[in-house]
Tab-separated table of C-alpha atoms in Angstrom:
chain	number	residue	atom	x	y	z
A	1	MET	CA	16.186	-6.745	22.600
A	2	ALA	CA	17.028	-7.100	18.656
A	3	GLY	CA	19.659	-4.159	19.246
A	4	ASP	CA	21.564	-6.968	21.382
A	5	GLU	CA	21.272	-9.654	18.644
A	6	VAL	CA	22.902	-6.553	15.881
A	7	THR	CA	25.871	-6.105	18.714
A	8	ARG	CA	26.226	-9.814	19.185
A	9	LEU	CA	25.621	-10.702	15.424
A	10	ARG	CA	28.544	-7.419	14.277
A	11	ALA	CA	31.051	-9.127	16.293
A	12	LEU	CA	31.077	-12.504	14.554
A	13	ARG	CA	32.629	-10.639	11.306
A	14	ALA	CA	35.765	-11.544	11.506
A	15	GLU	CA	35.050	-15.161	12.119
A	16	VAL	CA	32.666	-15.491	9.279
A	17	ALA	CA	34.028	-13.882	6.630
A	18	GLY	CA	34.878	-15.612	3.405
A	19	THR	CA	33.884	-19.027	4.912
A	20	CYS	CA	31.017	-20.966	4.169
A	21	ARG	CA	28.828	-19.419	6.861
A	22	GLU	CA	29.134	-16.098	5.587
A	23	ALA	CA	25.467	-15.542	3.542
A	24	GLY	CA	23.913	-17.252	6.505
A	25	TRP	CA	25.673	-14.403	9.065
A	26	ARG	CA	24.784	-11.780	6.287
A	27	GLN	CA	21.198	-12.809	5.848
A	28	ALA	CA	21.016	-12.702	9.793
A	29	LEU	CA	22.335	-9.677	10.589
A	30	THR	CA	20.602	-7.467	7.585
A	31	GLN	CA	16.888	-9.124	9.920
A	32	ALA	CA	18.192	-8.261	12.848
A	33	ILE	CA	18.870	-4.310	11.982
A	34	LEU	CA	15.427	-4.618	10.342
A	35	CYS	CA	13.819	-5.584	13.228
A	36	ARG	CA	15.278	-3.026	15.325
A	37	CYS	CA	13.879	-0.431	12.836
A	38	THR	CA	10.936	-1.509	12.804
A	39	ASP	CA	10.325	-3.242	16.140
A	40	GLU	CA	11.909	-1.228	18.923
A	41	GLU	CA	11.044	1.055	21.423
A	42	PRO	CA	11.181	4.156	21.098
A	43	PRO	CA	10.782	4.131	16.895
A	44	GLY	CA	12.890	5.801	15.013
A	45	ALA	CA	15.754	3.965	16.998
A	46	ALA	CA	17.586	2.950	14.119
A	47	THR	CA	19.674	5.100	12.446
A	48	ARG	CA	20.908	5.460	8.847
A	49	GLU	CA	24.066	3.881	9.089
A	50	ASP	CA	21.979	0.991	10.422
A	51	LEU	CA	19.858	0.932	7.268
A	52	ASP	CA	22.427	1.151	5.217
A	53	GLU	CA	24.857	-2.055	6.575
A	54	ALA	CA	21.615	-4.033	6.089
A	55	ALA	CA	21.925	-2.490	2.486
A	56	GLU	CA	25.322	-3.730	1.900
A	57	HIS	CA	24.662	-7.382	3.703
A	58	ALA	CA	21.665	-7.486	1.082
A	59	GLY	CA	23.296	-6.504	-1.755
A	60	TRP	CA	26.078	-9.068	-1.205
A	61	LEU	CA	23.735	-11.664	-0.664
A	62	LEU	CA	21.978	-10.382	-4.304
A	63	ALA	CA	25.263	-10.608	-5.894
A	64	HIS	CA	25.924	-14.758	-4.570
A	65	ASP	CA	22.361	-15.770	-5.186
A	66	CYS	CA	19.698	-13.721	-7.570
A	67	ASP	CA	16.883	-15.677	-5.912
A	68	GLN	CA	13.312	-14.547	-4.704
A	69	TRP	CA	14.502	-14.421	-1.045
A	70	SER	CA	17.494	-12.087	-1.951
A	71	PHE	CA	15.590	-9.628	-3.846
A	72	ALA	CA	12.866	-9.741	-1.301
A	73	LEU	CA	15.431	-8.894	1.332
A	74	VAL	CA	17.100	-6.614	-0.996
A	75	GLY	CA	13.233	-4.569	-1.596
A	76	ARG	CA	12.261	-4.838	2.351
A	77	VAL	CA	15.595	-2.603	3.280
A	78	HIS	CA	14.726	-0.063	0.484
A	79	GLU	CA	11.529	-0.285	1.590
A	80	VAL	CA	12.111	0.201	5.470
A	81	ARG	CA	14.845	3.366	4.851
A	82	TRP	CA	12.198	4.828	2.296
A	83	GLU	CA	9.584	4.662	5.111
A	84	ASP	CA	11.803	6.360	7.924
A	85	PHE	CA	13.810	8.372	5.338
A	86	GLY	CA	11.706	9.667	2.770
A	87	ASP	CA	14.183	9.144	-0.696
A	88	PRO	CA	12.382	8.080	-4.000
A	89	ALA	CA	15.331	6.541	-5.160
A	90	ASP	CA	14.849	3.968	-1.967
A	91	ARG	CA	10.974	3.764	-3.410
A	92	ASP	CA	12.154	2.850	-6.241
A	93	ALA	CA	14.559	0.036	-5.643
A	94	ALA	CA	11.754	-0.818	-2.963
A	95	ILE	CA	9.188	-1.646	-6.327
A	96	THR	CA	11.769	-3.334	-8.244
A	97	MET	CA	13.109	-5.612	-6.226
A	98	LEU	CA	9.720	-6.871	-4.803
A	99	SER	CA	8.323	-7.210	-8.260
A	100	GLU	CA	11.316	-9.099	-9.172
A	101	ALA	CA	10.392	-11.197	-5.759
A	102	ASP	CA	7.284	-11.969	-6.863
A	103	ASP	CA	8.270	-12.971	-10.617
A	104	LEU	CA	11.117	-14.886	-9.914
A	105	ARG	CA	8.851	-17.194	-7.242
A	106	GLU	CA	8.021	-20.783	-7.668
A	107	GLU	CA	4.008	-22.177	-7.831
A	108	ASN	CA	4.923	-23.339	-4.347
A	109	ALA	CA	6.347	-20.352	-3.070
A	110	TRP	CA	4.274	-17.879	-0.770
A	111	PHE	CA	4.869	-14.366	-1.767
A	112	SER	CA	2.086	-13.268	1.146
A	113	ALA	CA	-1.064	-11.119	0.865
A	114	ALA	CA	1.317	-8.351	3.207
A	115	ASP	CA	3.895	-8.505	0.785
A	116	HIS	CA	1.186	-7.804	-1.961
A	117	GLU	CA	-0.544	-5.348	-0.298
A	118	ALA	CA	3.193	-3.191	0.867
A	119	LEU	CA	3.936	-3.273	-3.193
A	120	ALA	CA	0.881	-1.720	-3.732
A	121	GLU	CA	1.089	1.383	-1.308
A	122	LEU	CA	5.038	1.709	-2.455
A	123	LEU	CA	2.773	1.796	-5.828
A	124	LEU	CA	0.687	4.160	-4.790
A	125	SER	CA	2.949	6.780	-3.349
A	126	ARG	CA	5.047	7.705	-6.500
A	127	HIS	CA	1.896	7.470	-8.262
A	128	ALA	CA	0.861	10.169	-6.204
A	129	ASP	CA	4.180	11.565	-6.810
A	130	ARG	CA	4.172	11.222	-10.189
A	131	GLY	CA	1.327	11.075	-11.681
A	132	VAL	CA	1.935	7.738	-13.937
A	133	PRO	CA	-1.190	5.980	-14.733
A	134	TYR	CA	1.146	2.646	-15.121
A	135	ASP	CA	2.199	3.036	-11.608
A	136	LEU	CA	-2.243	3.165	-10.603
A	137	ASP	CA	-2.669	0.114	-12.599
A	138	LEU	CA	0.307	-2.078	-11.265
A	139	ALA	CA	-0.837	-1.521	-8.110
A	140	VAL	CA	-4.889	-2.674	-8.908
A	141	ASP	CA	-3.103	-5.707	-10.113
A	142	ARG	CA	-1.055	-5.650	-6.367
A	143	LEU	CA	-4.551	-5.125	-4.163
A	144	ARG	CA	-6.073	-7.893	-6.093
A	145	ALA	CA	-3.049	-10.293	-5.887
A	146	ALA	CA	-3.379	-9.878	-2.304
A	147	LEU	CA	-7.489	-10.373	-1.918
A	148	ARG	CA	-7.170	-13.710	-3.177
A	149	GLU	CA	-4.320	-14.392	-1.162
A	150	CYS	CA	-6.140	-12.940	2.018
A	151	ASP	CA	-8.114	-14.945	4.631
A	152	ASP	CA	-11.414	-13.184	4.704
A	153	GLY	CA	-11.782	-11.377	7.913
A	154	GLU	CA	-10.895	-7.567	8.828
A	155	SER	CA	-7.810	-7.411	6.644
A	156	ALA	CA	-9.646	-8.567	3.538
A	157	LEU	CA	-12.769	-6.230	5.003
A	158	TYR	CA	-9.851	-3.083	4.595
A	159	LEU	CA	-8.340	-4.714	1.615
A	160	ARG	CA	-11.333	-4.177	-0.051
A	161	TYR	CA	-11.738	-0.437	0.972
A	162	ARG	CA	-8.346	-0.154	-0.360
A	163	LEU	CA	-8.830	-1.638	-3.923
A	164	GLY	CA	-12.822	0.148	-4.016
A	165	THR	CA	-10.671	3.425	-3.301
A	166	VAL	CA	-8.059	2.826	-5.678
A	167	LEU	CA	-10.305	1.956	-8.442
A	168	ALA	CA	-12.773	5.347	-7.816
A	169	THR	CA	-8.668	6.811	-8.162
A	170	ARG	CA	-8.658	5.398	-11.762
A	171	VAL	CA	-12.247	6.168	-12.810
A	172	THR	CA	-11.495	10.185	-12.799
A	173	HIS	CA	-8.733	8.918	-15.276
A	174	PRO	CA	-8.868	9.637	-18.970
A	175	GLY	CA	-9.666	6.159	-20.948
A	176	THR	CA	-10.661	5.068	-17.730
A	177	ARG	CA	-12.097	1.275	-18.026
A	178	HIS	CA	-16.135	1.274	-17.325
A	179	ALA	CA	-15.848	-1.734	-15.730
A	180	ASP	CA	-13.649	-0.246	-12.791
A	181	LEU	CA	-16.836	1.742	-11.966
A	182	GLY	CA	-18.747	-0.505	-11.321
A	183	GLU	CA	-16.608	-2.631	-9.342
A	184	ALA	CA	-15.841	0.344	-7.577
A	185	VAL	CA	-19.723	0.982	-6.611
A	186	ALA	CA	-19.861	-3.505	-5.827
A	187	LEU	CA	-16.543	-3.446	-3.285
A	188	LEU	CA	-17.736	0.447	-1.207
A	189	GLU	CA	-20.834	-0.846	-1.006
A	190	ASN	CA	-20.095	-4.322	0.416
A	191	VAL	CA	-17.302	-2.825	3.194
A	192	LEU	CA	-19.109	0.133	4.233
A	193	PRO	CA	-21.502	-1.607	6.288
A	194	HIS	CA	-18.995	-3.603	8.050
A	195	LEU	CA	-16.344	-0.511	8.733
A	196	PRO	CA	-16.071	0.888	12.471
A	197	GLU	CA	-18.212	3.671	13.031
A	198	GLY	CA	-15.553	6.654	13.224
A	199	ASP	CA	-12.692	4.649	11.579
A	200	PRO	CA	-10.646	7.278	8.717
A	201	ALA	CA	-11.747	4.211	6.409
A	202	THR	CA	-15.379	4.741	6.891
A	203	TYR	CA	-15.734	8.417	5.940
A	204	GLN	CA	-13.199	7.656	3.153
A	205	ALA	CA	-15.821	5.102	1.289
A	206	THR	CA	-19.003	7.419	1.624
A	207	PHE	CA	-17.075	10.048	0.446
A	208	ALA	CA	-15.760	7.562	-2.788
A	209	LEU	CA	-19.198	6.045	-2.981
A	210	GLY	CA	-21.181	9.023	-3.264
A	211	GLY	CA	-19.196	10.463	-5.844
A	212	LEU	CA	-19.132	7.018	-7.759
A	213	LEU	CA	-22.609	6.851	-7.814
A	214	ARG	CA	-23.079	10.819	-8.805
A	215	SER	CA	-21.064	10.151	-11.978
A	216	ARG	CA	-22.830	6.389	-12.752
A	217	GLY	CA	-26.025	8.461	-12.471
A	218	LEU	CA	-25.412	11.495	-14.356
A	219	ALA	CA	-24.034	9.624	-17.041
A	220	SER	CA	-26.737	7.459	-17.669
A	221	GLY	CA	-29.353	9.180	-16.231
A	222	SER	CA	-30.459	7.297	-13.013
A	223	ALA	CA	-32.653	9.509	-10.605
A	224	ALA	CA	-31.944	5.880	-8.433
A	225	ASP	CA	-27.968	6.082	-8.120
A	226	LEU	CA	-28.150	10.223	-8.103
A	227	GLU	CA	-30.582	9.761	-4.793
A	228	ARG	CA	-28.360	7.024	-3.372
A	229	ALA	CA	-25.282	9.263	-3.899
A	230	ALA	CA	-27.193	12.837	-2.296
A	231	GLY	CA	-27.318	10.508	1.047
A	232	HIS	CA	-23.860	9.300	0.924
A	233	LEU	CA	-22.398	12.901	0.295
A	234	GLY	CA	-24.806	14.621	2.866
A	235	LEU	CA	-23.941	11.730	5.656
A	236	PHE	CA	-19.940	12.557	4.618
A	237	LEU	CA	-20.617	16.163	5.180
A	238	GLN	CA	-22.562	15.431	8.425
A	239	ALA	CA	-20.083	13.180	10.114
A	240	THR	CA	-16.449	15.104	9.125
A	241	PRO	CA	-15.206	18.349	10.802
A	242	GLY	CA	-15.662	21.469	9.225
A	243	ASP	CA	-11.553	21.396	8.487
A	244	ASP	CA	-11.402	18.485	6.265
A	245	PRO	CA	-10.132	18.836	2.769
A	246	LEU	CA	-12.763	16.870	1.060
A	247	ARG	CA	-15.816	18.927	2.372
A	248	PRO	CA	-15.866	21.990	-0.060
A	249	LYS	CA	-15.850	18.964	-3.168
A	250	ALA	CA	-18.518	17.188	-1.111
A	251	ALA	CA	-20.471	19.992	-0.813
A	252	ARG	CA	-20.193	21.356	-4.451
A	253	ASP	CA	-21.301	17.448	-5.772
A	254	LEU	CA	-24.311	17.796	-3.482
A	255	ALA	CA	-25.651	21.007	-4.401
A	256	SER	CA	-25.048	19.616	-8.345
A	257	THR	CA	-26.464	16.279	-7.295
A	258	LEU	CA	-29.766	17.709	-5.499
A	259	THR	CA	-29.965	20.274	-8.464
A	260	HIS	CA	-30.212	17.398	-11.004
A	261	LEU	CA	-32.996	15.643	-9.112
A	262	GLY	CA	-34.859	19.374	-8.620
A	263	GLY	CA	-34.242	19.385	-5.120
A	264	ALA	CA	-32.489	22.215	-3.857
A	265	SER	CA	-29.427	23.176	-4.484
A	266	ASP	CA	-27.777	24.758	-0.899
A	267	ALA	CA	-25.858	21.869	0.510
A	268	SER	CA	-24.585	23.939	2.777
């Protein structure tokens, strides 16, 4: 168990301190603490003190060798501490450190799709709190990088879904890129038939696609886009419970879409 490994490594401190083994010991102990935080049952078995200790060891490693892996380790500790305790300063540190790790990687070094995706989610979380467009732009870049590194399959399917919904969010911002709308529509139309029925991602994709097609149809006067928008918004309303927070907007958009199509305006 991770806890047993943490205990074993902690007992070696006096033996390895100040020797050539210290860096390897600190790295191993940091990774063991992270393993305890993320893998051990029940969830939350690791304490804030555990993560503070991991941050100390990772910081020591970074101070002694500013390489990709040290930045990544520091970033990972702050990421886990943010997830467990919610301090925005940890999220900021995780974004900075993980971005630096990626920037420093060599051409043949491996920064995985999961690494890119984790960084994108941190950026999206910060954007949701602060509304800084730059975070959204960086998250889009990271999701695209994750897709480039990801083998086709279920992971790629959900990455395309995530990128599509994030682009759908960026479309609503002032100064939006016109290409975002077309790319978001294409991504969501591609993934929607493959998402499982009842999956929350299916509902989100249906809602987002309906809104995107509505926006494009209103801008271009395309009845085909408006008809497809009405279909997706109607499906969303049929499939989601009455207390879903997106239902009021979906109902308003459907009514407006039907009005533009010359149909009934009652979307209830």
